[in-house]
PDB file of C-alpha atoms in Angstrom:
ATOM      1  CA  UNK A  64      33.498 -76.135 -27.438  1.00 82.00           C
ATOM      2  CA  UNK A  65      36.741 -75.014 -29.010  1.00 87.00           C
ATOM      3  CA  UNK A  66      39.743 -75.299 -26.705  1.00 92.00           C
ATOM      4  CA  UNK A  67      43.137 -73.831 -27.421  1.00 96.00           C
ATOM      5  CA  UNK A  68      46.167 -74.864 -25.419  1.00 96.00           C
ATOM      6  CA  UNK A  69      49.685 -73.517 -25.473  1.00 97.00           C
ATOM      7  CA  UNK A  70      52.849 -75.149 -24.281  1.00 97.00           C
ATOM      8  CA  UNK A  71      54.837 -74.121 -22.374  1.00 97.00           C
ATOM      9  CA  UNK A  72      53.053 -71.606 -20.158  1.00 97.00           C
ATOM     10  CA  UNK A  73      56.327 -70.076 -19.002  1.00 96.00           C
ATOM     11  CA  UNK A  74      59.618 -70.055 -20.804  1.00 94.00           C
ATOM     12  CA  UNK A  75      62.895 -68.593 -19.662  1.00 95.00           C
ATOM     13  CA  UNK A  76      65.704 -68.790 -22.147  1.00 93.00           C
ATOM     14  CA  UNK A  77      69.107 -67.313 -22.747  1.00 95.00           C
ATOM     15  CA  UNK A  78      69.847 -64.863 -25.479  1.00 96.00           C
ATOM     16  CA  UNK A  79      71.023 -66.500 -28.653  1.00 96.00           C
ATOM     17  CA  UNK A  80      69.121 -69.743 -28.113  1.00 96.00           C
ATOM     18  CA  UNK A  81      66.304 -71.204 -30.208  1.00 97.00           C
ATOM     19  CA  UNK A  82      62.967 -72.406 -28.925  1.00 95.00           C
ATOM     20  CA  UNK A  83      59.463 -73.324 -30.076  1.00 97.00           C
ATOM     21  CA  UNK A  84      56.073 -72.530 -28.595  1.00 98.00           C
ATOM     22  CA  UNK A  85      53.263 -74.945 -29.415  1.00 98.00           C
ATOM     23  CA  UNK A  86      49.577 -74.230 -29.901  1.00 98.00           C
ATOM     24  CA  UNK A  87      47.059 -77.078 -30.065  1.00 97.00           C
ATOM     25  CA  UNK A  88      43.373 -76.622 -30.764  1.00 96.00           C
ATOM     26  CA  UNK A  89      40.495 -79.016 -30.422  1.00 94.00           C
ATOM     27  CA  UNK A  90      38.211 -78.510 -33.425  1.00 88.00           C
ATOM     28  CA  UNK A  91      38.614 -77.828 -37.093  1.00 84.00           C
ATOM     29  CA  UNK A  92      39.724 -74.352 -37.971  1.00 80.00           C
ATOM     30  CA  UNK A  93      41.944 -73.122 -40.742  1.00 66.00           C
ATOM     31  CA  UNK A  94      42.618 -69.631 -39.515  1.00 87.00           C
ATOM     32  CA  UNK A  95      45.087 -69.098 -36.719  1.00 94.00           C
ATOM     33  CA  UNK A  96      46.627 -65.933 -35.329  1.00 95.00           C
ATOM     34  CA  UNK A  97      49.673 -65.212 -33.216  1.00 97.00           C
ATOM     35  CA  UNK A  98      49.813 -62.129 -31.010  1.00 97.00           C
ATOM     36  CA  UNK A  99      52.331 -60.521 -28.728  1.00 98.00           C
ATOM     37  CA  UNK A 100      51.392 -58.747 -25.508  1.00 98.00           C
ATOM     38  CA  UNK A 101      53.754 -56.593 -23.474  1.00 97.00           C
ATOM     39  CA  UNK A 102      52.982 -55.969 -19.777  1.00 95.00           C
ATOM     40  CA  UNK A 103      50.113 -53.538 -19.345  1.00 94.00           C
ATOM     41  CA  UNK A 104      49.537 -53.311 -23.079  1.00 96.00           C
ATOM     42  CA  UNK A 105      47.043 -54.653 -25.562  1.00 96.00           C
ATOM     43  CA  UNK A 106      47.715 -57.143 -28.338  1.00 96.00           C
ATOM     44  CA  UNK A 107      50.072 -56.721 -31.252  1.00 95.00           C
ATOM     45  CA  UNK A 108      49.303 -58.867 -34.276  1.00 94.00           C
ATOM     46  CA  UNK A 109      52.237 -60.994 -35.419  1.00 96.00           C
ATOM     47  CA  UNK A 110      50.987 -63.542 -37.920  1.00 95.00           C
ATOM     48  CA  UNK A 111      47.843 -64.912 -39.505  1.00 92.00           C
ATOM     49  CA  UNK A 112      48.003 -68.419 -40.908  1.00 93.00           C
ATOM     50  CA  UNK A 113      45.259 -69.381 -43.317  1.00 87.00           C
ATOM     51  CA  UNK A 114      45.984 -72.784 -44.741  1.00 84.00           C
ATOM     52  CA  UNK A 115      47.566 -76.111 -43.982  1.00 86.00           C
ATOM     53  CA  UNK A 116      51.309 -75.904 -44.311  1.00 88.00           C
ATOM     54  CA  UNK A 117      51.386 -72.118 -44.115  1.00 90.00           C
ATOM     55  CA  UNK A 118      54.663 -70.695 -42.870  1.00 94.00           C
ATOM     56  CA  UNK A 119      55.356 -67.063 -42.152  1.00 96.00           C
ATOM     57  CA  UNK A 120      58.494 -65.384 -40.880  1.00 97.00           C
ATOM     58  CA  UNK A 121      59.224 -61.969 -39.494  1.00 96.00           C
ATOM     59  CA  UNK A 122      62.668 -61.318 -38.109  1.00 96.00           C
ATOM     60  CA  UNK A 123      63.531 -63.937 -35.503  1.00 97.00           C
ATOM     61  CA  UNK A 124      59.987 -65.317 -35.351  1.00 98.00           C
ATOM     62  CA  UNK A 125      58.549 -67.979 -37.620  1.00 98.00           C
ATOM     63  CA  UNK A 126      55.047 -69.416 -37.403  1.00 98.00           C
ATOM     64  CA  UNK A 127      53.634 -72.514 -39.049  1.00 97.00           C
ATOM     65  CA  UNK A 128      50.291 -74.274 -39.239  1.00 95.00           C
ATOM     66  CA  UNK A 129      49.348 -77.945 -39.558  1.00 94.00           C
ATOM     67  CA  UNK A 130      45.571 -78.086 -39.775  1.00 92.00           C
ATOM     68  CA  UNK A 131      45.478 -81.872 -39.856  1.00 92.00           C
ATOM     69  CA  UNK A 132      47.310 -82.109 -36.557  1.00 94.00           C
ATOM     70  CA  UNK A 133      45.502 -78.990 -35.283  1.00 94.00           C
ATOM     71  CA  UNK A 134      48.873 -77.589 -34.325  1.00 96.00           C
ATOM     72  CA  UNK A 135      50.660 -74.326 -34.820  1.00 97.00           C
ATOM     73  CA  UNK A 136      54.180 -73.484 -33.779  1.00 98.00           C
ATOM     74  CA  UNK A 137      55.973 -70.224 -33.115  1.00 98.00           C
ATOM     75  CA  UNK A 138      59.702 -70.669 -33.468  1.00 98.00           C
ATOM     76  CA  UNK A 139      62.167 -68.215 -31.995  1.00 97.00           C
ATOM     77  CA  UNK A 140      65.611 -68.074 -33.514  1.00 97.00           C
ATOM     78  CA  UNK A 141      68.621 -66.618 -31.694  1.00 95.00           C
ATOM     79  CA  UNK A 142      66.488 -64.948 -29.061  1.00 95.00           C
ATOM     80  CA  UNK A 143      67.149 -61.368 -27.998  1.00 96.00           C
ATOM     81  CA  UNK A 144      65.941 -59.541 -24.893  1.00 95.00           C
ATOM     82  CA  UNK A 145      63.426 -57.474 -26.884  1.00 96.00           C
ATOM     83  CA  UNK A 146      61.407 -60.618 -27.553  1.00 97.00           C
ATOM     84  CA  UNK A 147      60.480 -60.921 -23.878  1.00 97.00           C
ATOM     85  CA  UNK A 148      56.661 -60.768 -23.791  1.00 97.00           C
ATOM     86  CA  UNK A 149      53.600 -62.972 -23.550  1.00 98.00           C
ATOM     87  CA  UNK A 150      52.637 -64.694 -26.776  1.00 98.00           C
ATOM     88  CA  UNK A 151      49.111 -65.850 -27.556  1.00 98.00           C
ATOM     89  CA  UNK A 152      47.757 -67.966 -30.334  1.00 98.00           C
ATOM     90  CA  UNK A 153      44.108 -67.591 -31.240  1.00 96.00           C
ATOM     91  CA  UNK A 154      41.870 -69.728 -33.403  1.00 94.00           C
ATOM     92  CA  UNK A 155      39.055 -68.209 -35.398  1.00 88.00           C
ATOM     93  CA  UNK A 156      35.634 -69.706 -36.015  1.00 80.00           C
ATOM     94  CA  UNK A 157      33.704 -66.456 -36.510  1.00 77.00           C
ATOM     95  CA  UNK A 158      35.012 -65.427 -33.116  1.00 86.00           C
ATOM     96  CA  UNK A 159      38.477 -65.719 -31.652  1.00 92.00           C
ATOM     97  CA  UNK A 160      39.347 -68.233 -28.977  1.00 94.00           C
ATOM     98  CA  UNK A 161      42.652 -67.493 -27.331  1.00 96.00           C
ATOM     99  CA  UNK A 162      45.231 -69.896 -26.057  1.00 97.00           C
ATOM    100  CA  UNK A 163      46.480 -69.850 -22.510  1.00 96.00           C
ATOM    101  CA  UNK A 164      49.486 -67.716 -23.413  1.00 97.00           C
ATOM    102  CA  UNK A 165      53.226 -68.299 -23.090  1.00 97.00           C
ATOM    103  CA  UNK A 166      55.202 -65.891 -20.967  1.00 97.00           C
ATOM    104  CA  UNK A 167      58.629 -65.648 -22.508  1.00 97.00           C
ATOM    105  CA  UNK A 168      61.586 -64.177 -20.644  1.00 97.00           C
ATOM    106  CA  UNK A 169      64.904 -63.789 -22.416  1.00 96.00           C
ATOM    107  CA  UNK A 170      67.870 -63.713 -20.085  1.00 94.00           C
ATOM    108  CA  UNK A 171      71.022 -61.859 -21.168  1.00 88.00           C
TER     109      UNK A 171
ATOM    110  CA  UNK B  99      45.189 -47.605 -41.067  1.00 65.00           C
ATOM    111  CA  UNK B 100      42.971 -49.930 -38.993  1.00 85.00           C
ATOM    112  CA  UNK B 101      43.267 -48.038 -35.717  1.00 92.00           C
ATOM    113  CA  UNK B 102      41.014 -48.762 -32.768  1.00 95.00           C
ATOM    114  CA  UNK B 103      40.919 -46.474 -29.756  1.00 97.00           C
ATOM    115  CA  UNK B 104      39.513 -46.952 -26.276  1.00 98.00           C
ATOM    116  CA  UNK B 105      38.570 -44.398 -23.695  1.00 98.00           C
ATOM    117  CA  UNK B 106      39.435 -44.137 -20.906  1.00 98.00           C
ATOM    118  CA  UNK B 107      42.806 -45.880 -20.695  1.00 97.00           C
ATOM    119  CA  UNK B 108      42.318 -46.505 -17.019  1.00 97.00           C
ATOM    120  CA  UNK B 109      39.636 -45.802 -14.463  1.00 98.00           C
ATOM    121  CA  UNK B 110      39.368 -46.161 -10.725  1.00 98.00           C
ATOM    122  CA  UNK B 111      35.911 -46.107  -9.207  1.00 96.00           C
ATOM    123  CA  UNK B 112      34.103 -46.888  -6.008  1.00 97.00           C
ATOM    124  CA  UNK B 113      32.115 -50.060  -5.572  1.00 97.00           C
ATOM    125  CA  UNK B 114      28.522 -49.669  -6.703  1.00 97.00           C
ATOM    126  CA  UNK B 115      29.139 -47.076  -9.386  1.00 97.00           C
ATOM    127  CA  UNK B 116      28.793 -47.575 -13.141  1.00 97.00           C
ATOM    128  CA  UNK B 117      31.599 -47.142 -15.613  1.00 98.00           C
ATOM    129  CA  UNK B 118      31.339 -46.623 -19.368  1.00 98.00           C
ATOM    130  CA  UNK B 119      34.133 -47.633 -21.730  1.00 98.00           C
ATOM    131  CA  UNK B 120      34.163 -46.479 -25.346  1.00 98.00           C
ATOM    132  CA  UNK B 121      35.642 -48.321 -28.301  1.00 97.00           C
ATOM    133  CA  UNK B 122      36.062 -46.484 -31.588  1.00 96.00           C
ATOM    134  CA  UNK B 123      37.280 -47.551 -35.004  1.00 94.00           C
ATOM    135  CA  UNK B 124      39.061 -44.447 -36.246  1.00 93.00           C
ATOM    136  CA  UNK B 125      39.612 -45.083 -39.927  1.00 88.00           C
ATOM    137  CA  UNK B 126      37.211 -47.830 -40.898  1.00 87.00           C
ATOM    138  CA  UNK B 127      33.653 -48.918 -40.352  1.00 88.00           C
ATOM    139  CA  UNK B 128      33.036 -51.831 -38.065  1.00 89.00           C
ATOM    140  CA  UNK B 129      29.684 -53.563 -38.114  1.00 86.00           C
ATOM    141  CA  UNK B 130      31.037 -55.962 -35.528  1.00 91.00           C
ATOM    142  CA  UNK B 131      33.031 -55.212 -32.414  1.00 95.00           C
ATOM    143  CA  UNK B 132      34.104 -57.570 -29.676  1.00 96.00           C
ATOM    144  CA  UNK B 133      34.647 -57.057 -25.966  1.00 97.00           C
ATOM    145  CA  UNK B 134      37.218 -59.085 -24.074  1.00 98.00           C
ATOM    146  CA  UNK B 135      38.211 -59.236 -20.434  1.00 98.00           C
ATOM    147  CA  UNK B 136      41.650 -60.192 -19.192  1.00 98.00           C
ATOM    148  CA  UNK B 137      42.444 -60.867 -15.554  1.00 96.00           C
ATOM    149  CA  UNK B 138      46.062 -60.578 -14.392  1.00 94.00           C
ATOM    150  CA  UNK B 139      48.335 -63.251 -15.798  1.00 93.00           C
ATOM    151  CA  UNK B 140      45.457 -64.861 -17.695  1.00 96.00           C
ATOM    152  CA  UNK B 141      44.344 -65.060 -21.276  1.00 97.00           C
ATOM    153  CA  UNK B 142      41.698 -62.978 -23.017  1.00 97.00           C
ATOM    154  CA  UNK B 143      38.135 -64.145 -22.609  1.00 96.00           C
ATOM    155  CA  UNK B 144      35.449 -63.026 -25.026  1.00 96.00           C
ATOM    156  CA  UNK B 145      32.579 -61.363 -23.192  1.00 97.00           C
ATOM    157  CA  UNK B 146      30.292 -60.383 -26.026  1.00 96.00           C
ATOM    158  CA  UNK B 147      29.967 -59.669 -29.705  1.00 95.00           C
ATOM    159  CA  UNK B 148      28.545 -56.272 -30.514  1.00 92.00           C
ATOM    160  CA  UNK B 149      26.672 -55.804 -33.779  1.00 89.00           C
ATOM    161  CA  UNK B 150      25.788 -52.374 -35.093  1.00 87.00           C
ATOM    162  CA  UNK B 151      22.101 -51.685 -34.807  1.00 85.00           C
ATOM    163  CA  UNK B 152      21.208 -54.879 -32.998  1.00 87.00           C
ATOM    164  CA  UNK B 153      21.538 -56.509 -29.611  1.00 90.00           C
ATOM    165  CA  UNK B 154      24.857 -57.841 -28.470  1.00 94.00           C
ATOM    166  CA  UNK B 155      25.497 -61.557 -28.212  1.00 95.00           C
ATOM    167  CA  UNK B 156      26.883 -62.491 -24.824  1.00 96.00           C
ATOM    168  CA  UNK B 157      29.087 -65.448 -24.043  1.00 95.00           C
ATOM    169  CA  UNK B 158      27.963 -68.011 -21.537  1.00 94.00           C
ATOM    170  CA  UNK B 159      28.399 -66.822 -17.983  1.00 94.00           C
ATOM    171  CA  UNK B 160      28.506 -63.108 -18.813  1.00 96.00           C
ATOM    172  CA  UNK B 161      25.671 -61.165 -17.220  1.00 95.00           C
ATOM    173  CA  UNK B 162      24.004 -59.049 -19.874  1.00 94.00           C
ATOM    174  CA  UNK B 163      22.317 -56.836 -17.291  1.00 95.00           C
ATOM    175  CA  UNK B 164      25.636 -56.077 -15.667  1.00 97.00           C
ATOM    176  CA  UNK B 165      27.676 -55.490 -18.803  1.00 97.00           C
ATOM    177  CA  UNK B 166      25.584 -53.301 -21.063  1.00 96.00           C
ATOM    178  CA  UNK B 167      26.754 -53.020 -24.642  1.00 95.00           C
ATOM    179  CA  UNK B 168      25.587 -50.447 -27.140  1.00 92.00           C
ATOM    180  CA  UNK B 169      26.733 -50.302 -30.762  1.00 91.00           C
ATOM    181  CA  UNK B 170      24.782 -47.380 -32.118  1.00 83.00           C
ATOM    182  CA  UNK B 171      27.084 -46.451 -35.001  1.00 91.00           C
ATOM    183  CA  UNK B 172      29.543 -48.104 -37.342  1.00 90.00           C
ATOM    184  CA  UNK B 173      32.479 -46.608 -35.463  1.00 93.00           C
ATOM    185  CA  UNK B 174      31.473 -46.740 -31.807  1.00 95.00           C
ATOM    186  CA  UNK B 175      30.623 -49.411 -29.288  1.00 96.00           C
ATOM    187  CA  UNK B 176      30.297 -48.815 -25.569  1.00 96.00           C
ATOM    188  CA  UNK B 177      30.546 -51.182 -22.632  1.00 97.00           C
ATOM    189  CA  UNK B 178      28.960 -50.068 -19.377  1.00 98.00           C
ATOM    190  CA  UNK B 179      29.835 -51.961 -16.234  1.00 98.00           C
ATOM    191  CA  UNK B 180      26.870 -51.371 -13.966  1.00 97.00           C
ATOM    192  CA  UNK B 181      27.149 -51.429 -10.176  1.00 97.00           C
ATOM    193  CA  UNK B 182      30.801 -52.343 -10.399  1.00 97.00           C
ATOM    194  CA  UNK B 183      32.380 -54.440  -7.651  1.00 97.00           C
ATOM    195  CA  UNK B 184      36.020 -55.253  -6.898  1.00 97.00           C
ATOM    196  CA  UNK B 185      35.736 -58.579  -8.711  1.00 96.00           C
ATOM    197  CA  UNK B 186      35.008 -56.626 -11.917  1.00 97.00           C
ATOM    198  CA  UNK B 187      38.486 -55.105 -11.764  1.00 97.00           C
ATOM    199  CA  UNK B 188      40.180 -56.231 -14.941  1.00 97.00           C
ATOM    200  CA  UNK B 189      41.722 -55.185 -18.241  1.00 98.00           C
ATOM    201  CA  UNK B 190      38.985 -54.696 -20.818  1.00 98.00           C
ATOM    202  CA  UNK B 191      40.000 -54.871 -24.475  1.00 98.00           C
ATOM    203  CA  UNK B 192      37.801 -54.242 -27.486  1.00 97.00           C
ATOM    204  CA  UNK B 193      38.396 -55.203 -31.068  1.00 96.00           C
ATOM    205  CA  UNK B 194      36.758 -54.169 -34.297  1.00 94.00           C
ATOM    206  CA  UNK B 195      36.360 -56.047 -37.520  1.00 88.00           C
ATOM    207  CA  UNK B 196      36.544 -54.139 -40.776  1.00 78.00           C
ATOM    208  CA  UNK B 197      33.607 -55.801 -42.456  1.00 69.00           C
ATOM    209  CA  UNK B 198      34.115 -54.115 -45.800  1.00 62.00           C
ATOM    210  CA  UNK B 199      37.807 -54.757 -46.206  1.00 55.00           C
ATOM    211  CA  UNK B 200      38.802 -58.320 -46.706  1.00 54.00           C
ATOM    212  CA  UNK B 201      42.466 -59.168 -46.742  1.00 55.00           C
ATOM    213  CA  UNK B 202      43.671 -61.440 -49.475  1.00 51.00           C
ATOM    214  CA  UNK B 203      46.385 -63.992 -48.861  1.00 50.00           C
ATOM    215  CA  UNK B 204      46.818 -66.515 -51.637  1.00 46.00           C
ATOM    216  CA  UNK B 205      43.396 -67.814 -52.463  1.00 42.00           C
ATOM    217  CA  UNK B 206      41.942 -67.053 -49.075  1.00 45.00           C
ATOM    218  CA  UNK B 207      40.312 -63.949 -47.784  1.00 49.00           C
ATOM    219  CA  UNK B 208      39.654 -62.965 -44.229  1.00 59.00           C
ATOM    220  CA  UNK B 209      38.819 -59.892 -42.240  1.00 64.00           C
ATOM    221  CA  UNK B 210      40.979 -59.422 -39.236  1.00 81.00           C
ATOM    222  CA  UNK B 211      40.063 -58.078 -35.840  1.00 88.00           C
ATOM    223  CA  UNK B 212      41.975 -54.964 -34.804  1.00 92.00           C
ATOM    224  CA  UNK B 213      42.482 -54.493 -31.102  1.00 95.00           C
ATOM    225  CA  UNK B 214      42.143 -51.391 -29.002  1.00 97.00           C
ATOM    226  CA  UNK B 215      44.766 -50.402 -26.412  1.00 97.00           C
ATOM    227  CA  UNK B 216      42.656 -51.623 -23.509  1.00 98.00           C
ATOM    228  CA  UNK B 217      41.078 -50.052 -20.439  1.00 98.00           C
ATOM    229  CA  UNK B 218      42.228 -50.966 -16.971  1.00 98.00           C
ATOM    230  CA  UNK B 219      39.347 -50.866 -14.500  1.00 98.00           C
ATOM    231  CA  UNK B 220      40.009 -50.860 -10.778  1.00 98.00           C
ATOM    232  CA  UNK B 221      37.019 -50.974  -8.456  1.00 97.00           C
ATOM    233  CA  UNK B 222      37.727 -50.055  -4.849  1.00 97.00           C
TER     234      UNK B 222
END
């Protein structure tokens, strides 16, 4: 059974700081997604990572994938309040298995 | 493009009643749709995979007689929660996969799931 774990579960950080969210998964998969969810809303797609070593960046967010380590990271650079949300990674093997989620709060 | 709608956005019902939730792909055909359930402060859990013209595939622990899924067309799947009880209160999210439109990134192709806005069900 595929298991997907995120670390940390909760993250409170000051504006302007950098931080990384980690996503570990238990079985081989070379397709990984990152999503953002605002309170009461559905999912917003951020990144899809398809191959080992893939790196994608959008604004202050950068995602990477290491399929050998079964690890993906979501790096936040110079955080701003608008990035406050819950972030999920999800691993795809025909169907999506979601991580536990990381609730990110950016403090002014 | 790739818009998925859900109806209703929220519903409040009495215990014992049935509730139907619709999921529509508005600008593409989806042979496969997925139904997820999300309890407060938790992650999304896949309930079932809905295939057009055939029976849905339910995940372990999901009662198929309680959560009826119909996928009668390439743009519509419905989830009916039968005899709803307070413990069924949750946020239900569908997604649809555009089976005919593969995205290309480098040498890899994939078809992404597009998520609906969700339906919040409260059973009193």
